[in-house]
PDB file of C-alpha atoms in Angstrom:
ATOM      1  CA  MET A  17      32.130-202.095 108.996  1.00  0.00           C
ATOM      2  CA  VAL A  18      35.351-201.027 107.493  1.00  0.00           C
ATOM      3  CA  THR A  19      37.564-203.279 106.835  1.00  0.00           C
ATOM      4  CA  MET A  20      41.733-203.629 107.484  1.00  0.00           C
ATOM      5  CA  ALA A  21      42.016-203.508 103.619  1.00  0.00           C
ATOM      6  CA  GLU A  22      39.943-200.989 103.532  1.00  0.00           C
ATOM      7  CA  PHE A  23      41.391-198.810 105.297  1.00  0.00           C
ATOM      8  CA  VAL A  24      45.574-199.611 104.147  1.00  0.00           C
ATOM      9  CA  GLU A  25      43.577-198.898 100.874  1.00  0.00           C
ATOM     10  CA  GLY A  26      41.728-194.981 101.481  1.00  0.00           C
ATOM     11  CA  LEU A  27      45.515-195.038 103.399  1.00  0.00           C
ATOM     12  CA  ASN A  28      47.334-195.337 100.156  1.00  0.00           C
ATOM     13  CA  ILE A  29      44.661-193.405  98.239  1.00  0.00           C
ATOM     14  CA  THR A  30      45.493-190.857 100.528  1.00  0.00           C
ATOM     15  CA  ALA A  31      49.091-191.168 100.778  1.00  0.00           C
ATOM     16  CA  LEU A  32      49.476-191.227  96.958  1.00  0.00           C
ATOM     17  CA  GLY A  33      47.041-187.991  96.489  1.00  0.00           C
ATOM     18  CA  VAL A  34      49.495-186.124  98.654  1.00  0.00           C
ATOM     19  CA  THR A  35      52.738-187.254  96.466  1.00  0.00           C
ATOM     20  CA  VAL A  36      51.010-185.684  93.599  1.00  0.00           C
ATOM     21  CA  VAL A  37      50.130-183.187  94.654  1.00  0.00           C
ATOM     22  CA  PHE A  38      53.624-181.692  96.429  1.00  0.00           C
ATOM     23  CA  ALA A  39      54.704-183.420  92.844  1.00  0.00           C
ATOM     24  CA  VAL A  40      52.890-180.741  90.839  1.00  0.00           C
ATOM     25  CA  LEU A  41      54.270-177.518  93.153  1.00  0.00           C
ATOM     26  CA  THR A  42      57.656-178.727  93.123  1.00  0.00           C
ATOM     27  CA  ILE A  43      56.817-178.775  89.292  1.00  0.00           C
ATOM     28  CA  LEU A  44      55.876-175.314  89.753  1.00  0.00           C
ATOM     29  CA  ALA A  45      58.462-173.972  91.557  1.00  0.00           C
ATOM     30  CA  LEU A  46      61.051-175.556  89.547  1.00  0.00           C
ATOM     31  CA  VAL A  47      59.566-172.815  85.849  1.00  0.00           C
ATOM     32  CA  LEU A  48      58.923-170.587  88.153  1.00  0.00           C
ATOM     33  CA  TYR A  49      62.672-170.102  89.354  1.00  0.00           C
ATOM     34  CA  PHE A  50      63.710-170.651  85.778  1.00  0.00           C
ATOM     35  CA  VAL A  51      61.427-168.698  84.200  1.00  0.00           C
ATOM     36  CA  GLY A  52      62.815-165.793  86.275  1.00  0.00           C
ATOM     37  CA  TRP A  53      66.802-166.796  85.727  1.00  0.00           C
ATOM     38  CA  LEU A  54      66.425-166.835  82.522  1.00  0.00           C
ATOM     39  CA  GLU A  55      64.302-163.351  82.138  1.00  0.00           C
ATOM     40  CA  ARG A  56      67.755-161.527  84.504  1.00  0.00           C
ATOM     41  CA  ARG A  57      70.189-163.489  82.471  1.00  0.00           C
ATOM     42  CA  LEU A  58      67.676-161.988  79.544  1.00  0.00           C
ATOM     43  CA  ILE A  59      67.892-158.640  80.317  1.00  0.00           C
ATOM     44  CA  ASP A  60      72.274-158.976  81.409  1.00  0.00           C
ATOM     45  CA  ARG A  61      72.740-159.583  78.461  1.00  0.00           C
ATOM     46  CA  GLU A  62      70.761-156.439  77.051  1.00  0.00           C
ATOM     47  CA  THR A  63      72.609-154.602  79.051  1.00  0.00           C
ATOM     48  CA  SER A  64      75.803-155.405  79.017  1.00  0.00           C
ATOM     49  CA  GLY A  65      78.205-153.299  76.557  1.00  0.00           C
ATOM     50  CA  LYS A  66      75.468-151.417  74.493  1.00  0.00           C
ATOM     51  CA  VAL A  67      74.533-149.266  76.604  1.00  0.00           C
ATOM     52  CA  PRO A  68      77.605-146.277  77.944  1.00  0.00           C
ATOM     53  CA  ILE A  69      77.454-145.841  81.720  1.00  0.00           C
ATOM     54  CA  PRO A  70      77.979-142.337  82.911  1.00  0.00           C
ATOM     55  CA  THR A  71      80.905-140.647  84.170  1.00  0.00           C
ATOM     56  CA  LYS A  72      79.726-137.191  85.048  1.00  0.00           C
ATOM     57  CA  VAL A  73      76.728-136.138  86.380  1.00  0.00           C
ATOM     58  CA  GLU A  74      75.045-133.335  84.322  1.00  0.00           C
ATOM     59  CA  GLU A  75      73.169-131.147  86.432  1.00  0.00           C
ATOM     60  CA  VAL A  76      70.162-129.422  84.997  1.00  0.00           C
ATOM     61  CA  PRO A  77      69.559-126.495  85.873  1.00  0.00           C
ATOM     62  CA  LYS A  78      66.281-125.673  88.153  1.00  0.00           C
ATOM     63  CA  VAL A  79      64.112-123.021  86.406  1.00  0.00           C
ATOM     64  CA  GLU A  80      61.980-121.149  89.309  1.00  0.00           C
ATOM     65  CA  GLU A  81      58.326-121.038  87.954  1.00  0.00           C
ATOM     66  CA  ALA A  82      56.442-116.850  88.806  1.00  0.00           C
ATOM     67  CA  LYS A  83      54.043-117.301  91.436  1.00  0.00           C
ATOM     68  CA  PRO A  84      51.406-114.707  91.349  1.00  0.00           C
ATOM     69  CA  GLU A  85      51.900-112.815  94.316  1.00  0.00           C
ATOM     70  CA  ILE A  86      47.903-112.004  95.888  1.00  0.00           C
ATOM     71  CA  PRO A  87      48.219-108.229  97.519  1.00  0.00           C
ATOM     72  CA  PRO A  88      47.741-108.499 101.204  1.00  0.00           C
ATOM     73  CA  ARG A  89      44.959-106.778 100.494  1.00  0.00           C
ATOM     74  CA  ASP A  90      43.085-109.041  98.423  1.00  0.00           C
ATOM     75  CA  LEU A  91      43.855-111.963 100.884  1.00  0.00           C
ATOM     76  CA  ALA A  92      42.029-110.107 103.695  1.00  0.00           C
ATOM     77  CA  VAL A  93      38.947-110.573 102.057  1.00  0.00           C
ATOM     78  CA  ILE A  94      39.325-114.479 100.984  1.00  0.00           C
ATOM     79  CA  THR A  95      40.142-115.209 104.424  1.00  0.00           C
ATOM     80  CA  ALA A  96      36.997-112.950 105.679  1.00  0.00           C
ATOM     81  CA  ALA A  97      34.856-114.679 103.162  1.00  0.00           C
ATOM     82  CA  ILE A  98      36.156-117.962 103.598  1.00  0.00           C
ATOM     83  CA  LEU A  99      35.474-117.851 107.384  1.00  0.00           C
ATOM     84  CA  ALA A 100      32.044-116.260 107.369  1.00  0.00           C
ATOM     85  CA  TYR A 101      31.420-119.496 105.206  1.00  0.00           C
ATOM     86  CA  THR A 102      32.627-121.880 106.980  1.00  0.00           C
ATOM     87  CA  ALA A 103      30.857-119.968 110.634  1.00  0.00           C
ATOM     88  CA  GLU A 104      27.258-120.168 108.841  1.00  0.00           C
ATOM     89  CA  LYS A 105      28.302-123.831 107.310  1.00  0.00           C
ATOM     90  CA  THR A 106      28.868-124.737 111.220  1.00  0.00           C
ATOM     91  CA  ALA A 107      25.820-122.636 112.271  1.00  0.00           C
ATOM     92  CA  GLN A 108      23.442-125.077 110.490  1.00  0.00           C
ATOM     93  CA  LEU A 109      25.027-127.820 111.697  1.00  0.00           C
ATOM     94  CA  ARG A 110      24.818-127.901 115.511  1.00  0.00           C
ATOM     95  CA  PRO A 111      24.279-130.177 118.073  1.00  0.00           C
ATOM     96  CA  LEU A 112      21.009-131.663 119.142  1.00  0.00           C
ATOM     97  CA  PRO A 113      20.087-130.851 122.600  1.00  0.00           C
ATOM     98  CA  PHE A 114      19.880-135.004 124.170  1.00  0.00           C
ATOM     99  CA  LYS A 115      16.858-136.411 125.542  1.00  0.00           C
ATOM    100  CA  ARG A 116      16.705-138.853 127.765  1.00  0.00           C
ATOM    101  CA  LYS A 117      14.428-141.566 128.270  1.00  0.00           C
ATOM    102  CA  VAL A 118      11.244-141.775 130.355  1.00  0.00           C
ATOM    103  CA  SER A 119      11.238-144.945 130.753  1.00  0.00           C
ATOM    104  CA  ASP A 120      12.855-148.630 129.827  1.00  0.00           C
ATOM    105  CA  SER A 121       9.002-150.076 130.286  1.00  0.00           C
ATOM    106  CA  TRP A 122       9.167-151.328 126.389  1.00  0.00           C
ATOM    107  CA  ARG A 123      12.415-152.378 126.110  1.00  0.00           C
ATOM    108  CA  LEU A 124      11.708-154.953 128.594  1.00  0.00           C
ATOM    109  CA  TYR A 125       7.834-154.907 127.295  1.00  0.00           C
ATOM    110  CA  GLY A 126       9.341-156.495 123.862  1.00  0.00           C
ATOM    111  CA  ILE A 127      11.717-158.956 125.765  1.00  0.00           C
ATOM    112  CA  GLN A 128       8.506-160.209 127.016  1.00  0.00           C
ATOM    113  CA  THR A 129       6.606-160.782 124.182  1.00  0.00           C
ATOM    114  CA  THR A 130       9.744-161.699 122.370  1.00  0.00           C
ATOM    115  CA  MET A 131      10.272-164.424 124.826  1.00  0.00           C
ATOM    116  CA  GLU A 132       6.676-165.508 124.554  1.00  0.00           C
ATOM    117  CA  ASP A 133       6.386-165.636 121.254  1.00  0.00           C
ATOM    118  CA  VAL A 134       9.664-168.488 121.675  1.00  0.00           C
ATOM    119  CA  GLU A 135       7.836-169.919 124.530  1.00  0.00           C
ATOM    120  CA  ASP A 136       4.588-170.264 122.296  1.00  0.00           C
ATOM    121  CA  PHE A 137       6.311-171.637 119.254  1.00  0.00           C
ATOM    122  CA  ASN A 138       8.494-173.818 120.748  1.00  0.00           C
ATOM    123  CA  TYR A 139       5.641-175.690 122.636  1.00  0.00           C
ATOM    124  CA  GLU A 140       3.907-175.624 118.209  1.00  0.00           C
ATOM    125  CA  ILE A 141       6.398-177.359 116.901  1.00  0.00           C
ATOM    126  CA  GLY A 142       6.661-179.653 120.891  1.00  0.00           C
ATOM    127  CA  LYS A 143      10.062-179.813 122.645  1.00  0.00           C
ATOM    128  CA  TRP A 144       8.927-178.560 125.356  1.00  0.00           C
TER     129      TRP A 144
END
């Protein structure tokens, strides 16, 4: 049986463990915050005064790429070939007709067999 002194000692150890964990997490959070602050300060120091701020935005002229134009006759031939190919593929992938199950006899037989196996197993163990 646990005495009161052992219970108090367990509570002390638990409190000490929780305190140590949260102290370490607090120190870790402060270190990460300081590293972020230091990095922001170093980046601000590097960018201050060294890079001139542009006052006028230069527009880049747009170069239009010459797109090859497909003649309408060739486009019609390509489209017809693609449609013929996809029609042939869909004809091969037609769904099979659905066949109804004859009866549920096999399913019921399987359930009955499983139940008998479980009963026999429990009987062999001696739980019945």
